[in-house]
Every structure is written in C-alpha cells, then in structure tokens.
PDB file of C-alpha atoms in Angstrom:
ATOM      1  CA  MET A1425      56.082  86.800  91.426  1.00 61.00           C
ATOM      2  CA  ILE A1426      58.660  89.624  91.448  1.00 84.00           C
ATOM      3  CA  GLY A1427      61.172  88.927  94.177  1.00 87.00           C
ATOM      4  CA  THR A1428      64.849  88.218  94.629  1.00 89.00           C
ATOM      5  CA  ALA A1429      64.668  85.051  92.516  1.00 86.00           C
ATOM      6  CA  PHE A1430      63.168  87.086  89.629  1.00 87.00           C
ATOM      7  CA  PHE A1431      66.105  89.513  89.641  1.00 91.00           C
ATOM      8  CA  ILE A1432      68.713  86.764  90.022  1.00 89.00           C
ATOM      9  CA  LYS A1433      67.210  84.784  87.133  1.00 84.00           C
ATOM     10  CA  ASN A1434      67.102  87.818  84.845  1.00 86.00           C
ATOM     11  CA  PHE A1435      70.570  88.976  85.920  1.00 89.00           C
ATOM     12  CA  PHE A1436      72.060  85.666  84.795  1.00 87.00           C
ATOM     13  CA  LEU A1437      69.902  85.682  81.684  1.00 82.00           C
ATOM     14  CA  GLY A1438      71.364  89.122  80.920  1.00 85.00           C
ATOM     15  CA  VAL A1439      74.916  87.854  81.472  1.00 86.00           C
ATOM     16  CA  GLY A1440      74.341  84.947  79.109  1.00 82.00           C
ATOM     17  CA  LEU A1441      72.746  87.106  76.439  1.00 80.00           C
ATOM     18  CA  ALA A1442      75.443  89.795  76.678  1.00 85.00           C
ATOM     19  CA  MET A1443      78.409  87.545  75.849  1.00 83.00           C
ATOM     20  CA  ASP A1444      78.221  88.060  72.078  1.00 81.00           C
ATOM     21  CA  ALA A1445      77.685  91.791  72.579  1.00 87.00           C
ATOM     22  CA  PHE A1446      80.686  91.853  74.959  1.00 88.00           C
ATOM     23  CA  SER A1447      82.891  90.285  72.285  1.00 84.00           C
ATOM     24  CA  VAL A1448      81.716  92.762  69.655  1.00 87.00           C
ATOM     25  CA  SER A1449      82.251  95.646  72.111  1.00 91.00           C
ATOM     26  CA  LEU A1450      85.760  94.332  72.667  1.00 88.00           C
ATOM     27  CA  ALA A1451      86.312  94.313  68.899  1.00 85.00           C
ATOM     28  CA  ASN A1452      85.017  97.897  68.660  1.00 89.00           C
ATOM     29  CA  GLY A1453      87.448  98.991  71.371  1.00 89.00           C
ATOM     30  CA  LEU A1454      90.301  97.202  69.594  1.00 84.00           C
ATOM     31  CA  ASN A1455      89.326  98.873  66.340  1.00 83.00           C
ATOM     32  CA  GLU A1456      89.158 102.379  67.805  1.00 85.00           C
ATOM     33  CA  PRO A1457      91.691 102.719  70.647  1.00 83.00           C
ATOM     34  CA  LYS A1458      91.230 106.505  70.936  1.00 86.00           C
ATOM     35  CA  MET A1459      87.470 106.277  71.415  1.00 89.00           C
ATOM     36  CA  LYS A1460      85.938 108.882  73.737  1.00 92.00           C
ATOM     37  CA  LEU A1461      83.910 107.931  76.796  1.00 94.00           C
ATOM     38  CA  SER A1462      80.706 109.348  75.277  1.00 94.00           C
ATOM     39  CA  LYS A1463      80.987 107.011  72.278  1.00 94.00           C
ATOM     40  CA  MET A1464      81.774 104.085  74.564  1.00 94.00           C
ATOM     41  CA  MET A1465      78.559 104.829  76.459  1.00 96.00           C
ATOM     42  CA  ILE A1466      76.610 105.020  73.177  1.00 95.00           C
ATOM     43  CA  ILE A1467      77.976 101.637  72.053  1.00 95.00           C
ATOM     44  CA  ALA A1468      77.063 100.013  75.376  1.00 96.00           C
ATOM     45  CA  GLY A1469      73.657 101.714  75.226  1.00 96.00           C
ATOM     46  CA  VAL A1470      72.901 100.432  71.728  1.00 96.00           C
ATOM     47  CA  PHE A1471      73.717  96.862  72.735  1.00 95.00           C
ATOM     48  CA  ALA A1472      71.669  97.231  75.937  1.00 96.00           C
ATOM     49  CA  PHE A1473      68.717  98.575  73.937  1.00 96.00           C
ATOM     50  CA  PHE A1474      68.695  95.684  71.477  1.00 94.00           C
ATOM     51  CA  GLN A1475      69.264  93.067  74.193  1.00 93.00           C
ATOM     52  CA  ALA A1476      66.199  94.453  76.010  1.00 94.00           C
ATOM     53  CA  ALA A1477      64.048  94.952  72.896  1.00 94.00           C
ATOM     54  CA  MET A1478      64.479  91.473  71.442  1.00 91.00           C
ATOM     55  CA  PRO A1479      63.110  89.517  74.438  1.00 89.00           C
ATOM     56  CA  LEU A1480      60.166  91.943  74.565  1.00 91.00           C
ATOM     57  CA  ILE A1481      59.515  91.401  70.870  1.00 89.00           C
ATOM     58  CA  GLY A1482      59.734  87.644  71.492  1.00 84.00           C
ATOM     59  CA  TRP A1483      57.321  87.990  74.442  1.00 86.00           C
ATOM     60  CA  LEU A1484      54.940  89.937  72.202  1.00 85.00           C
ATOM     61  CA  CYS A1485      55.197  87.268  69.506  1.00 79.00           C
ATOM     62  CA  VAL A1486      54.379  84.542  72.025  1.00 75.00           C
ATOM     63  CA  HIS A1487      51.286  86.469  73.075  1.00 77.00           C
ATOM     64  CA  THR A1488      50.149  87.391  69.558  1.00 78.00           C
ATOM     65  CA  ILE A1489      51.651  85.761  66.455  1.00 72.00           C
ATOM     66  CA  LEU A1490      53.364  82.640  67.819  1.00 62.00           C
ATOM     67  CA  ASN A1491      52.727  80.514  64.731  1.00 59.00           C
ATOM     68  CA  TYR A1492      54.334  83.039  62.384  1.00 63.00           C
ATOM     69  CA  PHE A1493      57.288  83.593  64.731  1.00 60.00           C
ATOM     70  CA  SER A1494      58.141  79.892  64.976  1.00 64.00           C
ATOM     71  CA  ILE A1495      58.360  79.682  61.176  1.00 68.00           C
ATOM     72  CA  LEU A1496      60.866  82.567  61.066  1.00 65.00           C
ATOM     73  CA  GLU A1497      62.949  81.276  63.982  1.00 69.00           C
ATOM     74  CA  ILE A1498      65.078  79.034  61.731  1.00 75.00           C
ATOM     75  CA  PHE A1499      66.427  82.129  59.926  1.00 75.00           C
ATOM     76  CA  ILE A1500      67.723  83.857  63.085  1.00 70.00           C
ATOM     77  CA  PRO A1501      71.216  82.233  63.090  1.00 76.00           C
ATOM     78  CA  TRP A1502      71.615  82.959  59.378  1.00 82.00           C
ATOM     79  CA  ILE A1503      70.698  86.633  59.808  1.00 74.00           C
ATOM     80  CA  ALA A1504      73.203  87.044  62.674  1.00 71.00           C
ATOM     81  CA  PHE A1505      75.887  85.208  60.658  1.00 80.00           C
ATOM     82  CA  ILE A1506      75.367  87.388  57.573  1.00 82.00           C
ATOM     83  CA  LEU A1507      75.355  90.681  59.512  1.00 75.00           C
ATOM     84  CA  LEU A1508      78.426  89.860  61.626  1.00 72.00           C
ATOM     85  CA  GLY A1509      80.225  88.283  58.665  1.00 81.00           C
ATOM     86  CA  TYR A1510      79.659  91.423  56.604  1.00 79.00           C
ATOM     87  CA  ILE A1511      80.837  93.826  59.325  1.00 72.00           C
ATOM     88  CA  GLY A1512      83.752  91.591  60.344  1.00 75.00           C
ATOM     89  CA  GLY A1513      84.797  91.042  56.746  1.00 82.00           C
ATOM     90  CA  LYS A1514      84.739  94.784  56.129  1.00 76.00           C
ATOM     91  CA  MET A1515      86.896  95.420  59.221  1.00 70.00           C
ATOM     92  CA  LEU A1516      89.266  92.615  58.227  1.00 77.00           C
ATOM     93  CA  TRP A1517      89.621  93.943  54.680  1.00 81.00           C
ATOM     94  CA  GLU A1518      90.257  97.511  55.875  1.00 73.00           C
ATOM     95  CA  GLY A1519      92.807  96.257  58.415  1.00 71.00           C
ATOM     96  CA  ILE A1520      94.687  94.268  55.773  1.00 78.00           C
ATOM     97  CA  LYS A1521      94.746  97.035  53.165  1.00 76.00           C
ATOM     98  CA  THR A1522      95.785  99.730  55.695  1.00 66.00           C
ATOM     99  CA  LYS A1523      99.532 100.247  55.790  1.00 53.00           C
ATOM    100  CA  ALA A1524     101.221  98.990  58.948  1.00 49.00           C
ATOM    101  CA  ASP A1525     102.716 102.394  59.741  1.00 44.00           C
ATOM    102  CA  SER A1526      99.403 104.235  59.343  1.00 49.00           C
ATOM    103  CA  PRO A1527      98.290 105.647  62.697  1.00 48.00           C
ATOM    104  CA  GLU A1528      94.725 106.165  61.449  1.00 52.00           C
ATOM    105  CA  SER A1529      92.117 103.937  63.054  1.00 55.00           C
ATOM    106  CA  LYS A1530      88.675 103.344  61.630  1.00 64.00           C
ATOM    107  CA  THR A1531      85.721 104.339  63.740  1.00 74.00           C
ATOM    108  CA  VAL A1532      82.570 102.283  64.087  1.00 78.00           C
ATOM    109  CA  GLY A1533      79.737 104.134  62.372  1.00 82.00           C
ATOM    110  CA  CYS A1534      76.083 104.376  63.325  1.00 87.00           C
ATOM    111  CA  LYS A1535      74.966 101.920  60.622  1.00 87.00           C
ATOM    112  CA  ASP A1536      77.565  99.335  61.638  1.00 86.00           C
ATOM    113  CA  LEU A1537      76.643  99.748  65.305  1.00 89.00           C
ATOM    114  CA  VAL A1538      72.944  99.111  64.579  1.00 91.00           C
ATOM    115  CA  PHE A1539      73.872  96.024  62.502  1.00 86.00           C
ATOM    116  CA  GLN A1540      76.027  94.791  65.395  1.00 88.00           C
ATOM    117  CA  GLY A1541      73.238  95.430  67.890  1.00 89.00           C
ATOM    118  CA  VAL A1542      70.708  93.481  65.831  1.00 88.00           C
ATOM    119  CA  ALA A1543      73.116  90.658  64.978  1.00 84.00           C
ATOM    120  CA  THR A1544      74.210  90.047  68.569  1.00 82.00           C
ATOM    121  CA  SER A1545      70.722  90.268  70.040  1.00 85.00           C
ATOM    122  CA  ILE A1546      68.544  88.566  67.443  1.00 79.00           C
ATOM    123  CA  ASP A1547      68.932  85.217  69.191  1.00 72.00           C
ATOM    124  CA  ALA A1548      67.416  86.889  72.280  1.00 77.00           C
ATOM    125  CA  LEU A1549      64.057  86.825  70.488  1.00 76.00           C
ATOM    126  CA  SER A1550      63.670  83.277  71.731  1.00 71.00           C
ATOM    127  CA  VAL A1551      64.026  84.542  75.316  1.00 73.00           C
ATOM    128  CA  GLY A1552      60.458  85.734  74.834  1.00 73.00           C
ATOM    129  CA  PHE A1553      59.497  82.083  75.293  1.00 71.00           C
ATOM    130  CA  THR A1554      61.253  81.889  78.664  1.00 70.00           C
ATOM    131  CA  ILE A1555      59.480  84.998  79.960  1.00 77.00           C
ATOM    132  CA  ALA A1556      56.135  84.150  78.351  1.00 76.00           C
ATOM    133  CA  GLU A1557      54.465  83.535  81.722  1.00 78.00           C
ATOM    134  CA  TYR A1558      55.244  87.110  82.846  1.00 85.00           C
ATOM    135  CA  ASP A1559      52.648  89.848  82.640  1.00 88.00           C
ATOM    136  CA  ILE A1560      53.625  92.993  80.698  1.00 90.00           C
ATOM    137  CA  PHE A1561      55.037  94.755  83.770  1.00 93.00           C
ATOM    138  CA  ALA A1562      57.264  91.780  84.696  1.00 92.00           C
ATOM    139  CA  ALA A1563      58.372  91.339  81.054  1.00 91.00           C
ATOM    140  CA  VAL A1564      59.423  95.008  80.820  1.00 94.00           C
ATOM    141  CA  LEU A1565      61.190  94.788  84.193  1.00 95.00           C
ATOM    142  CA  ALA A1566      63.050  91.648  83.054  1.00 92.00           C
ATOM    143  CA  ALA A1567      64.091  93.461  79.861  1.00 93.00           C
ATOM    144  CA  LEU A1568      65.378  96.416  81.918  1.00 95.00           C
ATOM    145  CA  VAL A1569      67.463  94.085  84.105  1.00 95.00           C
ATOM    146  CA  ILE A1570      68.893  92.460  80.958  1.00 93.00           C
ATOM    147  CA  ALA A1571      69.614  95.927  79.500  1.00 95.00           C
ATOM    148  CA  ALA A1572      71.429  97.105  82.647  1.00 97.00           C
ATOM    149  CA  VAL A1573      73.591  93.976  82.779  1.00 95.00           C
ATOM    150  CA  THR A1574      74.361  94.234  79.057  1.00 94.00           C
ATOM    151  CA  PHE A1575      75.292  97.917  79.374  1.00 97.00           C
ATOM    152  CA  VAL A1576      77.850  97.253  82.125  1.00 96.00           C
ATOM    153  CA  ILE A1577      79.327  94.197  80.385  1.00 93.00           C
ATOM    154  CA  CYS A1578      79.614  95.967  77.007  1.00 95.00           C
ATOM    155  CA  LEU A1579      81.145  99.086  78.543  1.00 96.00           C
ATOM    156  CA  ALA A1580      83.768  96.834  80.159  1.00 95.00           C
ATOM    157  CA  GLY A1581      84.321  95.164  76.771  1.00 92.00           C
ATOM    158  CA  VAL A1582      84.987  98.477  75.029  1.00 93.00           C
ATOM    159  CA  PHE A1583      87.376  99.554  77.830  1.00 93.00           C
ATOM    160  CA  ILE A1584      89.325  96.285  77.605  1.00 91.00           C
ATOM    161  CA  GLY A1585      89.429  96.422  73.800  1.00 89.00           C
ATOM    162  CA  LYS A1586      90.620 100.025  73.886  1.00 87.00           C
ATOM    163  CA  LYS A1587      93.447  99.153  76.260  1.00 85.00           C
ATOM    164  CA  PHE A1588      94.708  96.314  74.072  1.00 81.00           C
ATOM    165  CA  GLY A1589      93.983  98.254  70.863  1.00 72.00           C
ATOM    166  CA  MET A1590      96.603 100.840  71.837  1.00 66.00           C
ATOM    167  CA  LYS A1591      99.191  98.055  72.136  1.00 67.00           C
ATOM    168  CA  LEU A1592      98.203  96.217  68.960  1.00 63.00           C
ATOM    169  CA  SER A1593      98.138  99.284  66.685  1.00 56.00           C
ATOM    170  CA  ASN A1594      96.572  98.571  63.266  1.00 58.00           C
ATOM    171  CA  LYS A1595      96.590  94.793  63.848  1.00 67.00           C
ATOM    172  CA  ALA A1596      93.649  95.430  66.186  1.00 62.00           C
ATOM    173  CA  GLN A1597      91.326  96.038  63.234  1.00 65.00           C
ATOM    174  CA  ILE A1598      92.236  92.658  61.755  1.00 76.00           C
ATOM    175  CA  LEU A1599      91.727  90.994  65.144  1.00 71.00           C
ATOM    176  CA  GLY A1600      88.398  92.793  65.617  1.00 68.00           C
ATOM    177  CA  GLY A1601      87.190  91.628  62.202  1.00 74.00           C
ATOM    178  CA  LEU A1602      88.214  88.042  62.954  1.00 81.00           C
ATOM    179  CA  ILE A1603      86.367  88.186  66.297  1.00 75.00           C
ATOM    180  CA  LEU A1604      83.156  89.349  64.603  1.00 71.00           C
ATOM    181  CA  ILE A1605      83.379  86.670  61.918  1.00 83.00           C
ATOM    182  CA  GLY A1606      84.070  84.060  64.614  1.00 82.00           C
ATOM    183  CA  ILE A1607      81.026  85.138  66.619  1.00 74.00           C
ATOM    184  CA  GLY A1608      78.880  84.968  63.486  1.00 77.00           C
ATOM    185  CA  ILE A1609      80.091  81.422  62.764  1.00 85.00           C
ATOM    186  CA  GLU A1610      79.504  80.397  66.401  1.00 80.00           C
ATOM    187  CA  ILE A1611      75.930  81.745  66.331  1.00 73.00           C
ATOM    188  CA  LEU A1612      75.247  79.941  63.041  1.00 82.00           C
ATOM    189  CA  ILE A1613      76.665  76.588  64.215  1.00 87.00           C
ATOM    190  CA  THR A1614      74.859  76.810  67.572  1.00 81.00           C
ATOM    191  CA  GLY A1615      71.604  77.671  65.800  1.00 78.00           C
ATOM    192  CA  LEU A1616      71.925  74.794  63.340  1.00 82.00           C
ATOM    193  CA  ILE A1617      72.728  72.250  66.072  1.00 83.00           C
ATOM    194  CA  LYS A1618      69.606  73.129  68.166  1.00 67.00           C
TER     195      LYS A1618
END
C-alpha cells in the first residue's frame, strides 16, 4: 500500500492544498519585508502543521462521526471567508491609514497567524475522505508528506513576498490585505459552487 505511488499522490495533494497557504505566506512577506529567518520558519511551520492536522481530523471524522461532519461541511467556506476577510481587511485598513512615508511595517502576530493557518487549511478537512481507506499509520504518513510540501512552498512564499515587499514599501500591506480578501472570496465561491 505504501510505495512510490503513495508518495507521489500525497506530494501532489500537498501542492494543491498549499496554494492558499502559499498566497497568504506571500502576503505575510509583503507585509513584513524585514522579517527574520526564524519567523519565516515559524510561519511556514504553522501552515504545515494545520495542513497536516486538518486531513487527519477529516480522516478521524470519517472513521468516527461522519454524519455530524457532513452536516458541518457546508460552513467550511464561510469560516475561511470570514477569517481571511477579517485579517485581510485589518491589513488593508492599516495599510491605508499608515502614512506613505512611514517606514514602519506591521508584523504578523501569533493570533493572526493561527487564524491564517486555520482559514487556509480548513478546506483540507475534506481530504480526510480521500485518505479514508488508509490505516492510521498511512494517514499520519500522508499528513507528514503534505506538511513537508506545505512547509517548503510557504517558506518560498514568504521569501518571495519579502523580496517584493522591500520594493513596494508600505503599499505591500495594502496588497497583502487584498490578497487575503481575494483568497477568502475564492474559497467561498468555490465552496458554494461544489
């Protein structure tokens, strides 16, 4: 059951799941162009954690409380939209009210980072259905592959955002806020169309 095909499947699953987290990581880098490497690693780690935890929670739901989970599934796009809209709106507002000549950049706080992690990974709960046939060992291994892929992609996102954030100055915060709001809208529309 666990062979090359298993790792390839979960690698690409990780890439697909990490796209929203990549965009938010990019926004974080734009928002904080002087971010230290240790914080960049923490950001990537938080996204990797949530991207791994959500499929495992979904797997657990499939194996325990499937009926209750399917009822709550319709709220997932709304939760992601509200969380990302709130964080993005806050960044947008702070970027607009900050004077153009102000060199001060806002840093992403722990609370905002957790909100971002949940909002970008909550749709990964449904991945629990795709890995439902796995035993617990395979499900955990799949989650670790997804986490590793997410970590690398998000770290790249923060690096890219940081590079452009230096060039965009305080406009980066406005752009970062717009990106988060856009991702929230995209998750909501995609969830409603399903």
